[in-house]
Coordinates of C-alpha atoms and ligand atoms in Angstrom, one line a residue:
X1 CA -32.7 3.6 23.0
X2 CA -29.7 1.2 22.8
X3 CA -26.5 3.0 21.5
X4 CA -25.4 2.0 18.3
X5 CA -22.0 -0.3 19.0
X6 CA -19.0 1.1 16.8
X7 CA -15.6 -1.6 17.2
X8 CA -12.6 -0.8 15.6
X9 CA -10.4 -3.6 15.0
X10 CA -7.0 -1.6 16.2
X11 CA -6.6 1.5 18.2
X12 CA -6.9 4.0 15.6
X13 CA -5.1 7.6 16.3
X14 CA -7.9 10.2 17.2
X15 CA -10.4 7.5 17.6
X16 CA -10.7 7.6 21.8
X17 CA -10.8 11.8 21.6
X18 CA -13.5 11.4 18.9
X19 CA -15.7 8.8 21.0
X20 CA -15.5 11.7 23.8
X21 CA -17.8 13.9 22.1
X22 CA -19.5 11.5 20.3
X23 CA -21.4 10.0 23.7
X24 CA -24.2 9.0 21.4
X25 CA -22.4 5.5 20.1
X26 CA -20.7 2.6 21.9
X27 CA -17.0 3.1 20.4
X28 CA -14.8 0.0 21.0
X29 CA -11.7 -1.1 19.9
X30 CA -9.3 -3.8 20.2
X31 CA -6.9 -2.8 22.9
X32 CA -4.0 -5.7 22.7
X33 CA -0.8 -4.3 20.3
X34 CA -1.8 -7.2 17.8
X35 CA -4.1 -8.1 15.0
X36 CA -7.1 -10.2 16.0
X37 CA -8.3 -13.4 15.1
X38 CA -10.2 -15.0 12.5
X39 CA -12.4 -16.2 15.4
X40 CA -12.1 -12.7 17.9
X41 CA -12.6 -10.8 14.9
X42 CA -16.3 -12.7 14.2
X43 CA -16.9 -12.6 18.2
X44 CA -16.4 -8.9 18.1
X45 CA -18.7 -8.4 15.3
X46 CA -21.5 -10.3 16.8
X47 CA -21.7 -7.6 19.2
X48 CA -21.3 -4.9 16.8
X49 CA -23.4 -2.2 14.6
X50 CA -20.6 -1.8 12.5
X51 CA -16.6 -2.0 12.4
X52 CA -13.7 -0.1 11.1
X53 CA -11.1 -2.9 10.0
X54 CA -7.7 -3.1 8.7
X55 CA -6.1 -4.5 5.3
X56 CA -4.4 -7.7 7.8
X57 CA -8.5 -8.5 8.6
X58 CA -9.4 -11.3 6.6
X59 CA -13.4 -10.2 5.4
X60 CA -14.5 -13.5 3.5
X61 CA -17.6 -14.8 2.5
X62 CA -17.8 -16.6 5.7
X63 CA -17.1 -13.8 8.2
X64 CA -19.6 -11.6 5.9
X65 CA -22.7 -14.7 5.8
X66 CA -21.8 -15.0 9.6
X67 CA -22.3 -11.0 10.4
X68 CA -25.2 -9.9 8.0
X69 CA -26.6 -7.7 10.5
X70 CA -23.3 -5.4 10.0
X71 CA -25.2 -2.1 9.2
X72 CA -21.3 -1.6 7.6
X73 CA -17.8 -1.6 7.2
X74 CA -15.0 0.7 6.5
X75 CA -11.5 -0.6 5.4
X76 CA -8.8 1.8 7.3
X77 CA -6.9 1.8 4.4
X78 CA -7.8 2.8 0.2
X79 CA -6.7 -0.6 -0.4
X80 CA -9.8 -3.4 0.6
X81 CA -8.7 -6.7 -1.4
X82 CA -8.8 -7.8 2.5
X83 CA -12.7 -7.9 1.6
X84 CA -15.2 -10.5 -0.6
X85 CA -16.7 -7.2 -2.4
X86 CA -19.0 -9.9 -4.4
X87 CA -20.5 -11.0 -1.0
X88 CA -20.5 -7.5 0.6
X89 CA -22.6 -6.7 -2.5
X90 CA -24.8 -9.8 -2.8
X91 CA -25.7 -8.9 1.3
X92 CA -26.0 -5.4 0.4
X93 CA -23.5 -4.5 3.3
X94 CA -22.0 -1.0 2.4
X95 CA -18.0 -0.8 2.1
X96 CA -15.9 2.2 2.9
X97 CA -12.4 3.4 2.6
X98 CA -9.8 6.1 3.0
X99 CA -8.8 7.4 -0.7
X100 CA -6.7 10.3 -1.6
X101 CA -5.7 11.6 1.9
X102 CA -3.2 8.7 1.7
X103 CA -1.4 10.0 -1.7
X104 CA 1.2 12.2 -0.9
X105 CA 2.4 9.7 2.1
X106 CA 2.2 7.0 0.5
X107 CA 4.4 8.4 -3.0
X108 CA 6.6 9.5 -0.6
X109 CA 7.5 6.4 0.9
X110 CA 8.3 5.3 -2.8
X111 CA 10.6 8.2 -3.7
X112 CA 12.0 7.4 -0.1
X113 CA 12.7 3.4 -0.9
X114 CA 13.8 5.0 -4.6
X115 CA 16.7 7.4 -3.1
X116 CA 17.8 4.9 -0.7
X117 CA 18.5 2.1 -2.9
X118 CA 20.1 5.0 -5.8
X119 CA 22.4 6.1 -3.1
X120 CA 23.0 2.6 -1.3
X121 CA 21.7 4.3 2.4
X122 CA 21.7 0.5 4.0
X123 CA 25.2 -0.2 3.1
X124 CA 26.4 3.2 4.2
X125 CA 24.6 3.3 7.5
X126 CA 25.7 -0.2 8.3
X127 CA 29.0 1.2 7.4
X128 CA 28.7 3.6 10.4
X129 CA 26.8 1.5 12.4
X130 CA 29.9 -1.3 12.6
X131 CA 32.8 1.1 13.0
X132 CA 33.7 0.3 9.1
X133 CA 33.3 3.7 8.1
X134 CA 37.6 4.4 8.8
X135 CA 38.6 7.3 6.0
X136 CA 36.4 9.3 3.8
X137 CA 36.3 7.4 0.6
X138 CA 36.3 8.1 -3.1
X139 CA 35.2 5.1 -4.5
X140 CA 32.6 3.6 -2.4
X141 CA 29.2 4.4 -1.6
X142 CA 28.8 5.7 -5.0
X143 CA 25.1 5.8 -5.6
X144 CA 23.4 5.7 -9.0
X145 CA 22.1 8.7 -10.9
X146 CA 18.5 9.2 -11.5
X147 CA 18.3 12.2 -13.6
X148 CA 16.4 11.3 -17.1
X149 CA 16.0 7.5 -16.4
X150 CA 12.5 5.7 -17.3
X151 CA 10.6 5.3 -14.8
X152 CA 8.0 2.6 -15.0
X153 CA 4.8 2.7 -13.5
X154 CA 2.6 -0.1 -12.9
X155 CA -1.1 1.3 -11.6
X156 CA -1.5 5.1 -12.4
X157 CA -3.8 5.7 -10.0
X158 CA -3.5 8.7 -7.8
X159 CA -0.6 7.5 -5.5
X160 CA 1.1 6.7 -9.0
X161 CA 0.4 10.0 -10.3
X162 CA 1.7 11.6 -7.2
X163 CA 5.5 9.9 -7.6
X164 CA 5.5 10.1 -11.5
X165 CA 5.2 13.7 -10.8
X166 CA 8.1 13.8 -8.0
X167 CA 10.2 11.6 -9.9
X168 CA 9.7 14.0 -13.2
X169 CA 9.9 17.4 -10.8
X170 CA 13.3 16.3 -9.3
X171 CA 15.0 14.2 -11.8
X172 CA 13.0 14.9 -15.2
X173 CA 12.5 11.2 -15.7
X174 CA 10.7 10.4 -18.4
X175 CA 7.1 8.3 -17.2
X176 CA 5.8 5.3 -19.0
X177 CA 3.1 3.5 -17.9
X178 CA 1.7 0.1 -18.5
X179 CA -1.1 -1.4 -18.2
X180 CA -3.1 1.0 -20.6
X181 CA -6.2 1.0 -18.4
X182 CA -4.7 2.4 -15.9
X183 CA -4.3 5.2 -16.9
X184 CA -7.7 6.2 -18.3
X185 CA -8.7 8.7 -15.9
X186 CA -5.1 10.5 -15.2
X187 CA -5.2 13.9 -15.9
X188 CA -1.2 15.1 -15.1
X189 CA 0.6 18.4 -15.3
X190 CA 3.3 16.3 -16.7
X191 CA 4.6 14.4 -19.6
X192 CA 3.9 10.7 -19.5
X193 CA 3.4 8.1 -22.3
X194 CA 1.6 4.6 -22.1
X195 CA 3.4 2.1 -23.3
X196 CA 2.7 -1.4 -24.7
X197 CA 4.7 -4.5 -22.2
X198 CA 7.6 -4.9 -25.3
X199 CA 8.6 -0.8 -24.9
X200 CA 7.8 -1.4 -21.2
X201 CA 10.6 -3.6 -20.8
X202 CA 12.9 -2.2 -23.6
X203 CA 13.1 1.7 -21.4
X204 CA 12.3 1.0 -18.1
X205 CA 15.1 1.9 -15.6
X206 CA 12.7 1.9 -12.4
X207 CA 9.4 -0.3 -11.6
X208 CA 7.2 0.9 -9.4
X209 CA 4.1 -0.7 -8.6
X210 CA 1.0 1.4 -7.3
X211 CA -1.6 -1.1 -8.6
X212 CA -4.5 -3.1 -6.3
X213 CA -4.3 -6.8 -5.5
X214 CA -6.1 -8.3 -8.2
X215 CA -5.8 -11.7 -10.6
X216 CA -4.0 -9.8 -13.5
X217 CA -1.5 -8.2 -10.8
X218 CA -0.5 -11.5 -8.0
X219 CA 2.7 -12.2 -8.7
X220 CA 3.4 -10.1 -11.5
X221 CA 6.8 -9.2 -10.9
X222 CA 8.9 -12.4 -10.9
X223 CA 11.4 -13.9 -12.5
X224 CA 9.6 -14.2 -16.0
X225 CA 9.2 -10.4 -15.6
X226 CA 12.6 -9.9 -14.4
X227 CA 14.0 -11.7 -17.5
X228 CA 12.3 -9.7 -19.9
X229 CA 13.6 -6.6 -18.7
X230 CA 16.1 -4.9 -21.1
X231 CA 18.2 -3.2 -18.6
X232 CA 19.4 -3.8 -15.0
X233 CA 16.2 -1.9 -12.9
X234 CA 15.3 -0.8 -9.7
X235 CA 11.8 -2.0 -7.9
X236 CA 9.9 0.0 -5.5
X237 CA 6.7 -2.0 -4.4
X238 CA 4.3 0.4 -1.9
X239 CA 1.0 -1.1 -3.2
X240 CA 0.5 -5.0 -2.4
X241 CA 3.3 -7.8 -1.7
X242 CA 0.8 -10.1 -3.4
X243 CA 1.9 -8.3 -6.3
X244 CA 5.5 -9.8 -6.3
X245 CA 7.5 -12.9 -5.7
X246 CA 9.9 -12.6 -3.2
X247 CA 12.4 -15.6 -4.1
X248 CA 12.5 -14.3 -7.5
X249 CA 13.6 -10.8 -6.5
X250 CA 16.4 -12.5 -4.5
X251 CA 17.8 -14.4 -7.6
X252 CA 17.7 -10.6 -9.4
X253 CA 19.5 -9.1 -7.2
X254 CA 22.0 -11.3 -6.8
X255 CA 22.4 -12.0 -10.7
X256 CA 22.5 -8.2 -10.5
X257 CA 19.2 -8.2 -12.7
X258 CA 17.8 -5.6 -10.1
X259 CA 19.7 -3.0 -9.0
X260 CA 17.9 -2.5 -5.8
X261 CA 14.6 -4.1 -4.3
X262 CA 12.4 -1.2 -2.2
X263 CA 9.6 -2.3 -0.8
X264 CA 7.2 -1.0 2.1
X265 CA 5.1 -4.3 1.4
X266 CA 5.9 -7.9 1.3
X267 CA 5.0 -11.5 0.8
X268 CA 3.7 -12.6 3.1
X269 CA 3.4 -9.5 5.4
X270 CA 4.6 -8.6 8.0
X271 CA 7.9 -10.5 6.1
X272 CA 10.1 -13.0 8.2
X273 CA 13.5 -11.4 9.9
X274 CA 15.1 -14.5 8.7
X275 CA 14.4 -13.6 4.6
X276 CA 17.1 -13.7 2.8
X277 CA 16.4 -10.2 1.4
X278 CA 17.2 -8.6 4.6
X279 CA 20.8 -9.4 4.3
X280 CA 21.2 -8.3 0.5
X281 CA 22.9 -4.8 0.6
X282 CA 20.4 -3.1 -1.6
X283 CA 17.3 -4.1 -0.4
X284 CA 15.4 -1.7 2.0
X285 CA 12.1 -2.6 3.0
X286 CA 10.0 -0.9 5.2
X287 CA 7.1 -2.4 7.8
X288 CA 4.1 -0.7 5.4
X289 CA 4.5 2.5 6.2
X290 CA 3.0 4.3 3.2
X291 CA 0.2 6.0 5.1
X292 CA 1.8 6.7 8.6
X293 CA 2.0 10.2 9.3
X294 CA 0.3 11.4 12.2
X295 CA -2.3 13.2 10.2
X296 CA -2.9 10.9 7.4
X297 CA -3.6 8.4 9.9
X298 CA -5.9 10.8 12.3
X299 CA -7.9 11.7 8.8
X300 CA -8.5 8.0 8.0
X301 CA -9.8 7.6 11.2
X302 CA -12.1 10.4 10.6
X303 CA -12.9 9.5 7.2
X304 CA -14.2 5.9 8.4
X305 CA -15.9 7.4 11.2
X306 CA -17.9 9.5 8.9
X307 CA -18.5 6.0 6.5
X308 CA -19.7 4.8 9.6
X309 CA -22.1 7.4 10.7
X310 CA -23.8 7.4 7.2
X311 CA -24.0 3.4 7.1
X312 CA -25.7 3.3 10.5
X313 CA -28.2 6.4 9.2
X314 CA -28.5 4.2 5.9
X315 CA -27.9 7.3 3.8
X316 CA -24.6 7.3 0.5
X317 CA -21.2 7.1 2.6
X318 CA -18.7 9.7 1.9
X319 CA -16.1 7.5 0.7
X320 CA -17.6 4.0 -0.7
X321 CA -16.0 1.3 -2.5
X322 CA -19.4 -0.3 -2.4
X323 CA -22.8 1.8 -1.4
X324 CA -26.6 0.6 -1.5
X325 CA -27.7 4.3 -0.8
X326 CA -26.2 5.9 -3.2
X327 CA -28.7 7.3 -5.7
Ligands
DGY1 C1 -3.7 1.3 2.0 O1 -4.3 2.3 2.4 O2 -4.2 0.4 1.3 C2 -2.3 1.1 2.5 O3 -1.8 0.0 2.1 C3 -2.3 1.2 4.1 O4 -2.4 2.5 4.4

């Protein structure tokens, strides 16, 4: 019997050591230290069983109606607004991805961006880094304080959750969240309040956005949002660079609207090196990071493995955006 033909669209950490002892399926993957292409990605997937793709692999309508005999799919990432769901659905092609063993990285990376803009890390460092750094100084590099500021969060899923709770464990900030419905389902060992958007942007200090891709959430943060804010803020974005207008940031920071800009995704991704962000002193931005600890990154690889193997025996995937077995 043929083996069944697993390609991974990147080299995904664990993935070779796994296909050792798994001689039973054809494990591929792409080997160049780049994405593929709209047309590679289809060729590779003509030849496949299934695939394991990345949030930068664009999974339309097209590439889905082209590759129907995909017995599935699984999204290396808990993010998958890289994929038509509708079509997935209409073809009955099941959909996996990596939730929760991403959390704790991924907050992390936000309270990371967070204490690096508070305590201006870029301009310091560059301080060092140029030989300006000449007498121990009094009055600069002086950071901001977070202890009891608002913190605004925008998606309180579990990732949002996880650095509500850092922010209110370390610096007893005080959590608002907004929209309402996303925060349904939290169930927190800490104080939080949902907010309506007029109290939203009356108390929030910080705005960080944990939120998917979605129409209500493109572009929300731009300079219409960034007007109505009542106070100077900081804005930590680890979720999706869809979700934010990069011009617009610029303008706040530089009318001093925005305190500091974090971001560990951007728009367009990966971001230029000529953007003008780069050169503002209290932007940081990181190449999307969130996830990218050794072991977060060998469990998603497990974790879409194990989607994979269900798909292929046509039995409920362990971790499904989308599942026709499930019963
Ligand atoms: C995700 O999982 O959606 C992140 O953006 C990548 O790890």
């Amino acid at each position: 019997m043929d083996k069944s033909v697993i390609y991974a669209t990147r080299e995904l950490p664990g993935l070779v050591e796994w296909a050792k002892h798994n001689g039973q399926f054809q494990v591929e993957f792409n080997k160049e230290d780049r994405n593929l292409t709209y047309d590679e990605l289809n060729e590779v997937a003509k030849a496949s069983d299934a695939l394991i793709t990345v949030l930068s692999d664009n999974i339309d309508k097209s590439f889905l109606e082209n590759n129907q005999h995909l017995q599935g799919i699984s999204n290396y990432a808990v993010g998958f607004n890289n994929i038509d769901m509708d079509e997935a659905k209409r073809l009955g092609i099941p959909i996996g991805n990596t939730p929760d063993v991403l959390t704790e990285a991924t907050a992390e990376t936000a309270l990371l961006l967070q204490l690096m803009m508070a305590r201006k890390i870029k301009r310091a460092m560059s301080a060092v880094r140029d030989g300006n750094w000449t007498a121990w100084e009094p009055t600069v590099f002086n950071g901001y304080d977070l202890q009891e500021s608002t913190v605004g969060i925008i998606g309180f899923g579990r990732i949002g959750q996880s650095f509500a709770q850092k922010m209110w464990q370390l610096y007893k900030c005080n959590i608002v969240i907004w929209p309402r419905e996303s925060a349904k389902r939290a169930e927190c060992n800490f104080p939080f309040r949902v907010v309506e958007k007029e109290e939203f942007f009356q108390l929030v200090d910080v705005v960080s956005m944990h939120c998917p891709k979605t129409p209500e959430t493109e572009n929300l943060i731009n300079s219409e949002f960034i007007a109505k804010m009542k106070k100077p803020f900081f804005f930590i974005n680890t979720a999706r660079g869809d979700c934010h207008n990069e011009n617009d940031l610029l303008l706040g920071l530089r009318e001093e609207k925005v305190l500091g800009v974090g971001l560990d995704v951007t728009n367009p991704e990966p971001m230029s090196r000529k953007s003008p962000l780069l050169k503002e002193e209290n932007c940081v931005v990181f190449p999307h990071i969130g996830s990218a600890t050794k072991k977060t990154r060998e469990q998603m690889t497990l974790m879409c493995l194990e989607n994979i193997l269900a798909s292929l025996k046509r039995s409920p995937l362990p971790y499904s955006v989308y599942d026709p077995f499930k019963v």
